[in-house]
Amino acid sequence: MGKVKIGLLGMGTVGSGIWNILKTNRDEILRNCGYEVEVSRILVQNLNRKRDVDAPADLYTDDFQDILEDDEIEIVVEVMGGIEPAREYILRAMEANKHVVSANKALIASHGKEIFEKAKSKNVMFLYEASVAGGIPVLSTIRESLAGNKVEEVMGIVNGTTNYILTKMAKDGVDFDSVLKEAQDKGYAELDPTADVEGYDAAHKLTILGSLSFGANIDFSSVYREGIINITPTDIEYAKELGYAIKLLAIGKDRGGDIEMRVHPTFIPLDHPLASVGDVFNAVFLKGNAVGDLMFYGRGAGDMPTGSAVVGDIMDIVKNKDNIYYASNSVDEKTVKPMEETVCKYYIRIMVKDKPGVLGKIASKFGESNVSLSSVIQKGRKTPTVSLVFITHNSKEGNIRKAMNNILSIDEVVEIANLIRVENGVDE
Ligand code: HSE
């Protein structure tokens, strides 16, 4: 029986999941890949910290050289997170002819090209299934089972924290700040929630998903990003009334020409499969030109689901290390369409002083900017300011922005309370 030794960089949540899976599923792993997979060194920052896993103390080191110079270690697994020194360690491990598995979405989204090129030049494998949607095997499925398709569209709920917050806001009618606080108290949300609630985490994942789906090098900085902090219970109520749920969607489209890459809160019809994905769950909805619509659903975070994806990658390398393949099909430099050129429907809620003629003035400004309206709702007459809610027909974002500027110049308009894009999930 052969043995493959791995060096683990990091022993946090994901590291302990990997350790426990390798131990608990030892027989399955041996049967499925023909080798025993053994963690032979673990790199940590603090050797004295008490950890919840039963790894022997002599496996730990705080010196990366111990892993780099150990010729018996064939695979380095990076689950330490952050950009540096993770990037440096991955490149040096490859330079030392070691295969690498990583779960580091921020790193792959921002430095993927450099890492893929290094892997290719050193003839080593680099796999990163856990970087997008945790335990959901979406990257390998796109790369392998869907290789005969042109992927035209991906739409994902790829951040569990924001999905939990939006689900709770919709169920209980409570505001964003209260749900965030409760989620932090329960340990569901980070104490610094910026990466999740401002959409950075989802944008990193979309960069990776889009690059693989569309066979393109995509620059993370060209992905449009908007978080969920401005979503209010009022907007969620209107959405429900109009037959929609609000979800933070990571959307990529490749319909010829420039591609669309955007992360933002989105109205999605209640009967769309993504609308019923609740709590911390993730889902990726995908349209291939041969396969049609597909949806993947599961846990996008946590020690065991994320560990499951990492262990799958380790075993993939073990099985293919003598006949390696490259897990990137980023062959083209594709340009991301500027947001102003994007076309979709919009929900726009405007606070106005309730006076005769205001609606007409606003409607004219929409018309002058070439934005066609599909419906208008006004509710309540008791307060001095009221919400006017507009749903537009398909419109160019640039025209919508122009209309918003012009509408703000109307005296009776108090504020644009919210603007949320609408995806109907069908070609129109
Ligand atoms: N913070 C992420 C989430 C999990 O909330 O989904 C790690 O990618």
Coordinates of C-alpha atoms and ligand atoms in Angstrom, one line a residue:
M1 CA 0.0 0.0 0.0
G2 CA 1.4 3.4 -1.0
K3 CA 1.4 6.5 1.1
V4 CA 1.1 10.1 0.0
K5 CA 2.4 12.7 2.4
I6 CA 0.9 16.2 2.6
G7 CA 2.0 19.4 4.3
L8 CA -0.8 21.4 5.7
L9 CA -0.4 25.2 5.9
G10 CA -2.9 26.3 8.6
M11 CA -4.8 24.5 11.3
G12 CA -7.9 26.7 11.7
T13 CA -11.5 25.6 10.9
V14 CA -10.8 24.2 7.4
G15 CA -7.5 22.5 8.5
S16 CA -9.2 20.7 11.4
G17 CA -12.0 19.6 9.0
I18 CA -9.4 18.1 6.6
W19 CA -7.6 16.4 9.5
N20 CA -10.9 14.9 10.8
I21 CA -12.0 13.7 7.3
L22 CA -8.7 12.1 6.5
K23 CA -9.0 10.2 9.8
T24 CA -12.7 9.3 9.8
N25 CA -12.8 8.4 6.1
R26 CA -9.4 6.7 6.0
D27 CA -10.9 3.4 4.5
E28 CA -13.0 5.2 1.9
I29 CA -10.0 7.4 0.9
L30 CA -7.7 4.4 0.6
R31 CA -10.3 2.5 -1.4
N32 CA -11.0 5.4 -3.8
C33 CA -7.5 6.5 -4.6
G34 CA -5.4 3.5 -3.8
Y35 CA -3.1 5.4 -1.4
E36 CA -3.1 6.2 2.3
V37 CA -3.1 10.0 2.6
E38 CA -1.1 11.2 5.6
V39 CA -0.6 14.7 7.0
S40 CA 3.1 14.7 7.9
R41 CA 3.7 18.4 8.8
I42 CA 1.4 21.2 9.8
L43 CA 2.5 24.8 9.6
V44 CA 1.0 27.1 12.3
Q45 CA 1.8 30.6 13.5
N46 CA 1.6 29.8 17.2
L47 CA 2.9 26.4 18.4
N48 CA 1.5 26.8 21.9
R49 CA -2.1 27.4 21.0
K50 CA -4.6 24.8 22.2
R51 CA -6.3 23.1 19.2
D52 CA -9.4 20.9 19.0
V53 CA -7.9 18.2 16.8
D54 CA -5.9 15.2 18.0
A55 CA -2.9 15.8 15.8
P56 CA 0.4 14.7 17.5
A57 CA 2.4 17.7 18.7
D58 CA 5.5 16.8 16.7
L59 CA 3.7 17.3 13.4
Y60 CA 3.4 21.1 14.1
T61 CA 6.0 23.5 13.0
D62 CA 6.2 27.3 12.7
D63 CA 8.9 27.1 9.9
F64 CA 7.7 26.7 6.3
Q65 CA 11.2 25.5 5.4
D66 CA 10.4 22.2 7.3
I67 CA 7.7 21.5 4.7
L68 CA 9.5 22.9 1.7
E69 CA 12.6 20.9 2.3
D70 CA 10.8 17.6 3.1
D71 CA 11.1 15.7 -0.1
E72 CA 8.6 13.1 1.0
I73 CA 5.9 15.8 1.0
E74 CA 4.3 15.7 -2.4
I75 CA 1.3 17.9 -1.9
V76 CA 1.0 21.2 0.0
V77 CA -2.5 22.2 1.2
E78 CA -2.9 25.9 1.8
V79 CA -5.8 26.7 4.2
M80 CA -4.2 29.6 6.1
G81 CA -6.0 32.3 4.2
G82 CA -4.9 35.9 3.4
I83 CA -2.7 37.0 0.5
E84 CA 0.8 36.9 2.0
P85 CA 2.5 34.8 3.0
A86 CA 0.1 32.3 1.4
R87 CA 1.0 33.4 -2.1
E88 CA 4.7 33.2 -1.5
Y89 CA 4.4 29.7 0.1
I90 CA 2.3 28.4 -2.8
L91 CA 4.8 29.6 -5.4
R92 CA 7.8 28.3 -3.4
A93 CA 6.1 24.9 -2.9
M94 CA 5.5 24.7 -6.7
E95 CA 9.1 25.8 -7.4
A96 CA 10.1 22.8 -5.2
N97 CA 7.9 20.5 -7.5
K98 CA 5.1 20.0 -5.0
H99 CA 1.5 19.9 -6.1
V100 CA -0.8 22.5 -4.3
V101 CA -4.4 22.6 -3.1
S102 CA -5.8 25.8 -1.9
A103 CA -9.1 27.1 -0.5
N104 CA -8.0 30.7 -0.7
K105 CA -10.6 32.6 -2.9
A106 CA -9.1 36.1 -2.2
L107 CA -5.7 34.9 -3.3
I108 CA -6.9 33.0 -6.4
A109 CA -9.1 35.8 -7.5
S110 CA -6.3 38.4 -7.3
H111 CA -3.2 36.3 -8.1
G112 CA -4.7 33.3 -10.0
K113 CA -2.9 33.9 -13.2
E114 CA 0.6 34.0 -11.6
I115 CA -0.2 30.8 -9.7
F116 CA -1.5 28.9 -12.7
E117 CA 1.5 30.0 -14.8
K118 CA 3.9 28.8 -12.1
A119 CA 2.0 25.4 -11.9
K120 CA 2.3 25.0 -15.6
S121 CA 5.9 25.9 -15.8
K122 CA 6.8 23.5 -13.0
N123 CA 4.5 20.7 -14.3
V124 CA 2.6 20.4 -11.0
M125 CA -1.1 20.5 -10.3
F126 CA -3.0 23.3 -8.6
L127 CA -6.6 22.6 -7.5
Y128 CA -8.9 24.9 -5.6
E129 CA -12.5 23.4 -5.5
A130 CA -13.1 24.7 -1.9
S131 CA -12.5 28.3 -2.9
V132 CA -16.0 28.6 -4.4
A133 CA -19.2 27.6 -2.5
G134 CA -17.3 25.4 0.0
G135 CA -18.5 21.8 -0.2
I136 CA -20.4 22.2 -3.5
P137 CA -18.4 20.4 -6.2
V138 CA -19.1 23.1 -8.8
L139 CA -15.6 23.9 -10.2
S140 CA -14.7 20.3 -11.0
T141 CA -18.2 19.8 -12.6
I142 CA -17.7 22.8 -14.9
R143 CA -14.2 21.7 -15.7
E144 CA -15.0 18.0 -16.4
S145 CA -18.6 17.1 -16.8
L146 CA -19.6 20.3 -18.5
A147 CA -16.4 20.6 -20.6
G148 CA -18.4 20.1 -23.8
N149 CA -20.6 23.1 -23.1
K150 CA -20.3 26.8 -23.7
V151 CA -21.4 28.2 -20.3
E152 CA -23.6 31.2 -21.0
E153 CA -24.6 32.2 -17.5
V154 CA -23.8 31.5 -13.9
M155 CA -25.8 33.0 -11.0
G156 CA -24.8 32.1 -7.5
I157 CA -25.7 32.6 -3.9
V158 CA -22.1 32.1 -2.8
N159 CA -22.0 33.8 0.5
G160 CA -23.7 32.1 3.5
T161 CA -23.4 35.0 5.9
T162 CA -25.4 37.4 3.7
N163 CA -27.9 34.7 2.7
Y164 CA -28.5 34.0 6.4
I165 CA -29.0 37.8 7.1
L166 CA -31.4 38.3 4.1
T167 CA -33.3 35.1 5.0
K168 CA -33.8 36.2 8.6
M169 CA -34.7 39.8 7.6
A170 CA -37.4 38.4 5.2
K171 CA -38.8 35.9 7.8
D172 CA -38.8 38.2 10.8
G173 CA -39.2 41.6 9.3
V174 CA -36.2 42.9 11.2
D175 CA -33.6 45.3 10.0
F176 CA -30.1 44.6 8.8
D177 CA -28.2 45.9 11.8
S178 CA -30.2 43.8 14.3
V179 CA -29.8 40.6 12.3
L180 CA -26.1 41.2 11.8
K181 CA -25.6 41.7 15.5
E182 CA -27.5 38.5 16.3
A183 CA -25.5 36.6 13.7
Q184 CA -22.2 37.9 15.2
D185 CA -23.4 37.0 18.8
K186 CA -24.0 33.4 17.5
G187 CA -20.7 33.3 15.7
Y188 CA -22.3 33.0 12.3
A189 CA -20.9 36.3 11.1
E190 CA -17.4 37.6 11.5
L191 CA -16.7 40.4 14.0
D192 CA -15.5 42.4 11.0
P193 CA -18.2 41.5 8.5
T194 CA -17.0 43.8 5.7
A195 CA -15.8 41.0 3.3
D196 CA -19.2 39.3 3.5
V197 CA -21.7 42.1 3.8
E198 CA -20.0 44.4 1.3
G199 CA -19.9 41.6 -1.3
Y200 CA -16.0 41.2 -1.6
D201 CA -16.2 37.5 -0.7
A202 CA -18.9 36.9 -3.3
A203 CA -16.9 38.9 -5.9
H204 CA -13.8 36.8 -5.3
K205 CA -15.8 33.6 -5.8
L206 CA -17.4 35.0 -9.0
T207 CA -14.0 35.9 -10.4
I208 CA -12.9 32.3 -10.0
L209 CA -16.3 30.9 -11.2
G210 CA -16.5 33.2 -14.2
S211 CA -12.8 32.6 -15.2
L212 CA -13.4 28.8 -15.3
S213 CA -16.9 29.0 -16.8
F214 CA -16.0 31.5 -19.6
G215 CA -12.4 30.3 -20.2
A216 CA -11.1 33.8 -19.5
N217 CA -8.6 35.6 -17.4
I218 CA -10.8 37.9 -15.4
D219 CA -9.4 40.8 -13.5
F220 CA -11.0 40.9 -10.0
S221 CA -11.0 44.7 -10.0
S222 CA -13.3 44.8 -13.1
V223 CA -16.1 42.8 -11.2
Y224 CA -18.9 45.2 -10.1
R225 CA -19.6 44.8 -6.4
E226 CA -22.4 46.0 -4.1
G227 CA -23.2 44.6 -0.7
I228 CA -26.4 44.2 1.3
I229 CA -26.1 46.9 3.9
N230 CA -28.7 49.2 2.3
I231 CA -31.4 46.5 2.1
T232 CA -34.3 47.4 4.4
P233 CA -37.4 45.5 5.6
T234 CA -39.4 47.9 3.4
D235 CA -37.7 46.8 0.3
I236 CA -38.1 43.1 1.2
E237 CA -41.8 43.7 1.8
Y238 CA -42.2 45.4 -1.6
A239 CA -40.2 42.5 -3.2
K240 CA -42.6 39.9 -1.7
E241 CA -45.7 41.9 -2.8
L242 CA -44.3 42.0 -6.4
G243 CA -43.5 38.3 -6.3
Y244 CA -39.8 38.4 -5.7
A245 CA -37.1 37.5 -3.1
I246 CA -34.0 39.6 -2.5
K247 CA -30.8 37.7 -2.7
L248 CA -27.1 38.7 -3.0
L249 CA -26.3 37.2 -6.4
A250 CA -23.0 36.7 -8.1
I251 CA -23.9 37.0 -11.8
G252 CA -21.7 36.2 -14.8
K253 CA -23.0 36.2 -18.4
D254 CA -21.2 35.4 -21.6
R255 CA -23.6 36.0 -24.5
G256 CA -20.9 37.0 -27.0
G257 CA -19.0 40.3 -26.9
D258 CA -17.9 41.6 -23.5
I259 CA -18.9 39.5 -20.5
E260 CA -21.0 40.6 -17.5
M261 CA -19.5 40.1 -14.0
R262 CA -21.5 41.6 -11.1
V263 CA -22.3 41.1 -7.5
H264 CA -25.3 42.9 -6.0
P265 CA -28.6 42.4 -4.2
T266 CA -31.1 41.2 -6.7
F267 CA -34.8 40.7 -7.1
I268 CA -35.4 37.1 -8.2
P269 CA -38.8 35.7 -8.9
L270 CA -40.2 33.6 -6.0
D271 CA -40.6 30.6 -8.3
H272 CA -36.9 30.7 -9.4
P273 CA -34.9 27.8 -7.8
L274 CA -32.5 30.3 -6.2
A275 CA -35.3 32.1 -4.4
S276 CA -35.9 29.2 -2.0
V277 CA -32.2 28.8 -1.1
G278 CA -32.3 30.0 2.6
D279 CA -30.2 30.5 5.7
V280 CA -26.5 29.8 5.3
F281 CA -26.9 27.6 2.2
N282 CA -25.2 28.3 -1.1
A283 CA -26.4 27.5 -4.6
V284 CA -25.0 28.0 -8.1
F285 CA -27.4 28.2 -11.0
L286 CA -25.8 27.6 -14.4
K287 CA -26.9 27.6 -18.0
G288 CA -24.9 25.6 -20.5
N289 CA -25.6 25.7 -24.3
A290 CA -25.9 21.9 -24.4
V291 CA -27.0 20.9 -20.9
G292 CA -29.5 23.8 -20.3
D293 CA -30.2 24.8 -16.7
L294 CA -28.5 23.2 -13.8
M295 CA -28.4 24.0 -10.1
F296 CA -26.0 23.0 -7.4
Y297 CA -27.0 23.4 -3.7
G298 CA -25.2 22.8 -0.4
R299 CA -23.1 24.2 2.3
G300 CA -20.7 26.9 1.3
A301 CA -18.7 27.0 4.5
G302 CA -17.7 25.1 7.7
D303 CA -14.9 22.7 8.6
M304 CA -16.4 19.5 7.1
P305 CA -18.1 20.8 3.9
T306 CA -15.0 22.9 3.0
G307 CA -12.7 20.1 4.1
S308 CA -14.7 17.7 1.9
A309 CA -13.8 19.8 -1.2
V310 CA -10.1 20.0 -0.2
V311 CA -9.8 16.3 0.5
G312 CA -11.5 15.6 -2.9
D313 CA -8.8 17.8 -4.6
I314 CA -6.0 16.0 -2.7
M315 CA -7.3 12.6 -3.9
D316 CA -7.6 14.0 -7.4
I317 CA -3.9 14.8 -7.3
V318 CA -3.0 11.5 -5.8
K319 CA -4.8 9.7 -8.7
N320 CA -3.4 12.0 -11.4
K321 CA 0.0 12.9 -10.2
D322 CA 1.7 10.8 -12.8
N323 CA -0.5 12.2 -15.5
I324 CA -1.2 15.7 -14.4
Y325 CA -3.7 18.2 -15.9
Y326 CA -4.2 21.9 -15.5
A327 CA -7.3 23.1 -13.7
S328 CA -7.5 26.4 -15.4
N329 CA -9.0 26.9 -18.8
S330 CA -8.2 30.7 -18.8
V331 CA -7.1 31.0 -22.4
D332 CA -8.7 34.2 -23.4
E333 CA -8.4 37.8 -22.2
K334 CA -12.0 38.7 -22.0
T335 CA -13.2 42.2 -21.2
V336 CA -15.8 42.8 -18.6
K337 CA -18.6 45.0 -19.8
P338 CA -18.7 48.4 -18.0
M339 CA -21.7 48.4 -15.6
E340 CA -23.2 51.4 -17.4
E341 CA -23.7 49.1 -20.5
T342 CA -25.4 46.4 -18.5
V343 CA -29.1 45.9 -19.4
C344 CA -31.7 44.6 -16.9
K345 CA -34.9 45.6 -15.1
Y346 CA -34.8 47.8 -12.0
Y347 CA -36.7 48.3 -8.8
I348 CA -36.4 51.9 -7.7
R349 CA -37.9 53.3 -4.5
I350 CA -38.1 57.0 -4.3
M351 CA -39.2 59.1 -1.3
V352 CA -41.2 62.1 -2.3
K353 CA -43.4 64.8 -0.8
D354 CA -46.9 63.7 -1.5
K355 CA -48.1 66.6 -3.8
P356 CA -50.1 66.5 -7.0
G357 CA -48.0 66.2 -10.2
V358 CA -44.9 64.6 -8.6
L359 CA -45.5 61.2 -10.2
G360 CA -45.8 62.9 -13.6
K361 CA -42.6 64.8 -13.2
I362 CA -40.7 61.7 -12.2
A363 CA -42.2 59.7 -15.1
S364 CA -41.1 62.4 -17.6
K365 CA -37.5 62.2 -16.3
F366 CA -37.5 58.4 -16.8
G367 CA -38.8 58.9 -20.3
E368 CA -36.2 61.6 -21.2
S369 CA -33.5 59.1 -20.2
N370 CA -35.0 56.4 -22.4
V371 CA -36.1 54.3 -19.4
S372 CA -39.5 52.6 -19.9
L373 CA -41.6 51.9 -16.8
S374 CA -43.4 48.6 -16.3
S375 CA -45.3 49.4 -13.0
V376 CA -45.7 52.0 -10.3
I377 CA -46.9 51.6 -6.7
Q378 CA -47.7 54.3 -4.2
K379 CA -48.8 53.5 -0.6
G380 CA -50.0 55.5 2.3
R381 CA -51.0 59.1 2.4
K382 CA -50.7 59.9 6.1
T383 CA -47.1 60.9 6.3
P384 CA -45.6 64.0 4.6
T385 CA -43.2 61.8 2.6
V386 CA -44.3 58.7 0.8
S387 CA -42.5 55.9 -1.1
L388 CA -43.0 55.7 -4.9
V389 CA -41.9 52.3 -6.2
F390 CA -41.1 51.8 -9.9
I391 CA -40.3 48.7 -11.8
T392 CA -38.7 49.4 -15.2
H393 CA -38.6 47.4 -18.4
N394 CA -35.1 46.3 -19.5
S395 CA -32.9 49.4 -19.4
K396 CA -29.3 50.3 -19.7
E397 CA -27.7 51.0 -16.4
G398 CA -26.2 54.2 -17.8
N399 CA -29.7 55.5 -18.6
I400 CA -30.9 54.6 -15.2
R401 CA -28.1 56.5 -13.6
K402 CA -28.9 59.5 -15.8
A403 CA -32.6 59.3 -14.8
M404 CA -31.7 59.1 -11.1
N405 CA -29.6 62.3 -11.3
N406 CA -32.4 64.1 -13.1
I407 CA -35.0 62.9 -10.7
L408 CA -33.0 64.1 -7.7
S409 CA -33.3 67.6 -9.1
I410 CA -37.1 67.6 -8.7
D411 CA -38.0 69.7 -5.6
E412 CA -40.5 67.2 -4.2
V413 CA -38.1 64.3 -4.4
V414 CA -36.5 63.7 -1.0
E415 CA -34.2 60.8 -1.8
I416 CA -33.7 57.7 -3.9
A417 CA -34.2 55.3 -1.1
N418 CA -33.1 52.2 -3.0
L419 CA -32.3 50.8 -6.4
I420 CA -32.2 47.1 -6.8
R421 CA -31.6 45.1 -10.0
V422 CA -34.2 42.6 -11.1
E423 CA -33.2 39.2 -12.8
N424 CA -36.2 37.3 -14.1
G425 CA -34.1 34.2 -14.9
V426 CA -35.6 33.9 -18.4
D427 CA -34.4 35.3 -21.7
E428 CA -36.5 38.3 -22.6
Ligands
HSE1 N1 -17.6 33.9 4.8 C1 -18.1 33.0 3.8 C2 -19.6 32.9 3.8 C3 -17.5 31.6 3.9 O1 -20.2 33.6 4.6 O2 -20.1 32.2 3.0 C4 -16.2 31.4 3.4 O3 -16.1 31.6 2.0

